[in-house]
CSV table of C-alpha atoms in Angstrom, one decimal:
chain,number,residue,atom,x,y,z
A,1,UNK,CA,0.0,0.0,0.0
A,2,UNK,CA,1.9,3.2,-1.4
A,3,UNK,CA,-1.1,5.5,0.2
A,4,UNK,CA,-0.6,6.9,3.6
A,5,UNK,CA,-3.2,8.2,6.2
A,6,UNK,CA,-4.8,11.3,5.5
A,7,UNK,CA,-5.4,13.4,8.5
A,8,UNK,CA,-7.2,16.7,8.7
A,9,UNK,CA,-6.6,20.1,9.4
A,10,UNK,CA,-5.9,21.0,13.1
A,11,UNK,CA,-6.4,16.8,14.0
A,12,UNK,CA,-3.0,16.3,16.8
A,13,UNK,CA,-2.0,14.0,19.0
A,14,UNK,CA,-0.9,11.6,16.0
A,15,UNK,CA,0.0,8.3,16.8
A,16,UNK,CA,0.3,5.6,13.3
A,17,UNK,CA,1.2,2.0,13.6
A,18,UNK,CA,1.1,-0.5,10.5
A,19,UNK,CA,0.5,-4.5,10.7
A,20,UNK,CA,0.2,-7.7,8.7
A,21,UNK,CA,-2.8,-9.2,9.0
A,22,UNK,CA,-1.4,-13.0,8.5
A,23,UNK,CA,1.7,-14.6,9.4
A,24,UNK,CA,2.3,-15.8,6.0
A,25,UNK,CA,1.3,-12.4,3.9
A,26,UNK,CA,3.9,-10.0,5.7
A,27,UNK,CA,3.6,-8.0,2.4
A,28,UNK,CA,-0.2,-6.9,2.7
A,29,UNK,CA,-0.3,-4.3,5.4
A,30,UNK,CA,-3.0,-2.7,7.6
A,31,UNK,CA,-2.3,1.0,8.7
A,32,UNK,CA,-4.1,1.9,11.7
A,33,UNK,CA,-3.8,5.5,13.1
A,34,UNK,CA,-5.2,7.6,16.0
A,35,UNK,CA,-5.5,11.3,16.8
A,36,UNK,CA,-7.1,13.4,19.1
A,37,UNK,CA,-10.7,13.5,17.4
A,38,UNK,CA,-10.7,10.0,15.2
A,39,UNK,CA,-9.2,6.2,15.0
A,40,UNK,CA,-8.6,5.6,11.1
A,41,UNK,CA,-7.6,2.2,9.3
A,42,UNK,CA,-7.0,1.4,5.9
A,43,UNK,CA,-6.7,-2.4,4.9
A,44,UNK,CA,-5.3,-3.9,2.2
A,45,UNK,CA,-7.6,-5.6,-0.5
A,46,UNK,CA,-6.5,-8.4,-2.1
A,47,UNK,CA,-7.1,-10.9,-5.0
A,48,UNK,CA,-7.1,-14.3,-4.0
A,49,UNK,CA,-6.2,-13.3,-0.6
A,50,UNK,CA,-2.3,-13.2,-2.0
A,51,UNK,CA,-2.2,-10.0,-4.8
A,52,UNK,CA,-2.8,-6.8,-3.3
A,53,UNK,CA,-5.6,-4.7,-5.3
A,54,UNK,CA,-6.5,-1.3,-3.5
A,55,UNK,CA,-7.5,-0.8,-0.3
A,56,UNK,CA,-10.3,-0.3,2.5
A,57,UNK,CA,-10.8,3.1,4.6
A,58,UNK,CA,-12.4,3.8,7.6
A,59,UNK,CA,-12.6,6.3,10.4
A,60,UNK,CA,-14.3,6.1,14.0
A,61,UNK,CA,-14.5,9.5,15.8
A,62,UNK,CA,-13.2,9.2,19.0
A,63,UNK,CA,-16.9,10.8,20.4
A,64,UNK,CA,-19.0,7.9,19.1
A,65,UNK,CA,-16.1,5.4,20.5
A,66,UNK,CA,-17.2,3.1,23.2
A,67,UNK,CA,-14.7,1.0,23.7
A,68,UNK,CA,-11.3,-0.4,22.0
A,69,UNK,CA,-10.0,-3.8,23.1
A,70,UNK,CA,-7.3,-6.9,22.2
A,71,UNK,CA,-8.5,-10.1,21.8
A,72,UNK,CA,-6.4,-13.5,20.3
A,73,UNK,CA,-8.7,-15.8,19.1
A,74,UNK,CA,-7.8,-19.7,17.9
A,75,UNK,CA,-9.8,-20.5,14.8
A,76,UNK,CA,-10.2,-24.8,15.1
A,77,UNK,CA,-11.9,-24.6,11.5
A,78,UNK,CA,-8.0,-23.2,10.1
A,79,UNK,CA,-6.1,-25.7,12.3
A,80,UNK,CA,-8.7,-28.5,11.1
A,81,UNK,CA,-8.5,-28.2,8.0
A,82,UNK,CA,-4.6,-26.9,8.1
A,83,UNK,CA,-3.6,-30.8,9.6
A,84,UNK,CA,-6.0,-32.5,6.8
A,85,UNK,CA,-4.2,-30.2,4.1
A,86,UNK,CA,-0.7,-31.2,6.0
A,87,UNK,CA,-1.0,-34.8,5.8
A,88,UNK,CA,-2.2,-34.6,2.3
A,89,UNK,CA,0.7,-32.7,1.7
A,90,UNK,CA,3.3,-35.1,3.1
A,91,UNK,CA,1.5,-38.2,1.7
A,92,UNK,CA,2.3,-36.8,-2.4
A,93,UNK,CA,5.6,-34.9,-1.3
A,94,UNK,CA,6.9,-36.4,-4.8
A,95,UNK,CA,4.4,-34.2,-6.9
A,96,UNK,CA,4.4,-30.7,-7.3
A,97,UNK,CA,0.9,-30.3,-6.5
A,98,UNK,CA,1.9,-32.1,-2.9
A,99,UNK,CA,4.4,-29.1,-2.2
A,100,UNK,CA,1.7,-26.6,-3.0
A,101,UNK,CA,-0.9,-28.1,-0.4
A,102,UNK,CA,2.0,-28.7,2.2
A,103,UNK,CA,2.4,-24.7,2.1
A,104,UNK,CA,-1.3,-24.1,2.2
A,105,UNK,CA,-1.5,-26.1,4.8
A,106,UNK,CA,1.4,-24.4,6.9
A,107,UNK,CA,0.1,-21.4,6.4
A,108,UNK,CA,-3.2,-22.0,7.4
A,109,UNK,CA,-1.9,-23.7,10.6
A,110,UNK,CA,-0.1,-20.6,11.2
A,111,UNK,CA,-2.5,-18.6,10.9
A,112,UNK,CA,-5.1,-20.8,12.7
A,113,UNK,CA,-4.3,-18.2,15.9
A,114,UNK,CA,-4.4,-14.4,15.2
A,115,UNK,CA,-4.9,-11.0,17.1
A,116,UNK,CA,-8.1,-8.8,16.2
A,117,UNK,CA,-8.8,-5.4,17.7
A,118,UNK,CA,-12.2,-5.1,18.3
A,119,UNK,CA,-13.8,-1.0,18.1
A,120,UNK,CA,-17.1,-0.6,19.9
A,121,UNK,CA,-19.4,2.4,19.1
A,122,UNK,CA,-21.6,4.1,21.2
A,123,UNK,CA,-24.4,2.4,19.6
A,124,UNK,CA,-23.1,-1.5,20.2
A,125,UNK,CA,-22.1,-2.1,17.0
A,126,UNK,CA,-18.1,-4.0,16.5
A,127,UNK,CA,-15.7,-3.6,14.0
A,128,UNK,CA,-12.7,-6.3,13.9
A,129,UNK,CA,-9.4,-5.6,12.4
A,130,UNK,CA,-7.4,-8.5,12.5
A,131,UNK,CA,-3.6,-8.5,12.6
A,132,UNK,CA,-0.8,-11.5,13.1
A,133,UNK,CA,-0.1,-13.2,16.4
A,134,UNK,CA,3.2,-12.1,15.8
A,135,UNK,CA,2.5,-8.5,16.3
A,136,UNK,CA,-0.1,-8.3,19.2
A,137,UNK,CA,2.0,-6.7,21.3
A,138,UNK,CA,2.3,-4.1,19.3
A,139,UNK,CA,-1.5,-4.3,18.2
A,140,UNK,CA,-2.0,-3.8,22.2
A,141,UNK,CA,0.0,-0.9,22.8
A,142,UNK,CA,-1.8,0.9,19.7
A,143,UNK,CA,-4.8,0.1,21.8
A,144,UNK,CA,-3.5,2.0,25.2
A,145,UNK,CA,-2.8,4.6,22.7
A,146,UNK,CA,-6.3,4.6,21.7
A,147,UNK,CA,-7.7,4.7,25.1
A,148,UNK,CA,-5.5,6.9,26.3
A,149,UNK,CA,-6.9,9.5,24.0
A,150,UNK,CA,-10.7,8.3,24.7
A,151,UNK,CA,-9.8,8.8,28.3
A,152,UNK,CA,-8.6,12.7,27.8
A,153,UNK,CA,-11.3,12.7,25.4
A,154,UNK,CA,-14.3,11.9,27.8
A,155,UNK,CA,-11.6,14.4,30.4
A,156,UNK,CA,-11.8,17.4,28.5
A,157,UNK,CA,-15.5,17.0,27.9
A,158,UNK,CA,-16.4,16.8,31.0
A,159,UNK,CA,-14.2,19.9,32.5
A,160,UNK,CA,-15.7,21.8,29.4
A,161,UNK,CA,-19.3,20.9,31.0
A,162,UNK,CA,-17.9,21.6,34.6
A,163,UNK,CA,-16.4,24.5,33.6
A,164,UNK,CA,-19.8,26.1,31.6
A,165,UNK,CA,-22.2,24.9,34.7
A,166,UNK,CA,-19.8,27.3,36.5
A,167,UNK,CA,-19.8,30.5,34.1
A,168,UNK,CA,-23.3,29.8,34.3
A,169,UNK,CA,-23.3,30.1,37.6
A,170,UNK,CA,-21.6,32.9,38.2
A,171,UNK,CA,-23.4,34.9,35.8
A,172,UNK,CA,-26.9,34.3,37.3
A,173,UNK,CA,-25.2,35.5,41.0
A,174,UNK,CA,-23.9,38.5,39.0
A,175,UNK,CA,-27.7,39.4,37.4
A,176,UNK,CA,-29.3,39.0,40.9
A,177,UNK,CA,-26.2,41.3,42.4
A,178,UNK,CA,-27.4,43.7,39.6
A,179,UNK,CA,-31.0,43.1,39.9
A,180,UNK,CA,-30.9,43.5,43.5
A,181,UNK,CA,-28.7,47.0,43.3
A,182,UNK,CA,-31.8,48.4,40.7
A,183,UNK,CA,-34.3,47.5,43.7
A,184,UNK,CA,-32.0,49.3,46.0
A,185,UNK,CA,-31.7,52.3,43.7
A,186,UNK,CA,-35.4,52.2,42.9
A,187,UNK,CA,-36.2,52.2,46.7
A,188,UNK,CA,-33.5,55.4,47.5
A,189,UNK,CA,-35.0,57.6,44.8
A,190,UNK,CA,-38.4,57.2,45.9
């Protein structure tokens, strides 16, 4: 992928990361990239799985963000039919076609276990971007990054609201001072 993230105007706080989403495919990358208003990915598409061919955008603002986590999850399905593709493999290791199985099968055994970020809106729905096992701990710490920023996020909000509630405040004590200073004037000059 030869495109980068596109950030906008005044957007800060930039943090960008880029994975493979296989073990295997260490060519096809996903970019994933955070800021102080938005979360933004752009996947790789592919033909066959194998030939990259354009890509996938998409942006979550931070504000309708519930929740980022890490999970690894095991697909049995992959190793399954991984160790049926294996001892095909082995059994015609004297034909070409037995090679080409053997490495299917290898690659989906490795890639039977995998590391998916999972990006809750405010509304319950999930979006899952899926990266290699090999790079979850770097998959995790773009996830503190992530709720780090939801954190200061929800933060500044909040004192914004605190800090209105407050003016407010103060300006209604100031009209009564004022109000109550017209009464007093009134009153004199009668």
């Amino acid at each position: 992928m030869s495109n980068n993230l596109q950030f906008a105007p005044g957007e800060s706080n930039v943090h960008v990361a880029k994975f493979s989403p296989s073990v295997i495919l260490f060519w096809l990358k996903t970019e994933l990239g955070v800021t102080n208003t938005r979360i933004l990915s752009k996947r790789a598409n592919s033909l066959l799985g194998v030939i990259p061919l354009g890509y996938a955008e998409e942006t979550f603002p931070l504000a309708n963000t519930a929740s980022v986590g890490v999970e690894v999850k095991f697909s049995l399905g992959r190793a399954i039919f991984g160790l049926i593709l294996l001892i095909a493999g082995l059994s015609n290791l004297n034909a070409f076609i037995g090679w080409l199985v053997l490495l299917l099968a290898i690659s989906l055994i490795l890639n039977a276990v995998s590391a998916v970020m999972k990006i809750k809106n405010n509304g319950g729905g999930e979006t899952k971007l899926q990266v290699s096992i090999l790079e979850k701990a770097k998959l995790e710490q773009f996830r503190n990054e992530v709720n780090a920023r939801l954190f200061a996020d929800h933060q500044g909000l909040r004192h914004q609201e605190t800090m209105g509630m407050h003016t407010m405040g103060l300006l209604n004590q100031q009209a009564q001072i004022n109000l109550q200073e017209q009464m007093n004037r009134n009153i004199s000059e009668k």
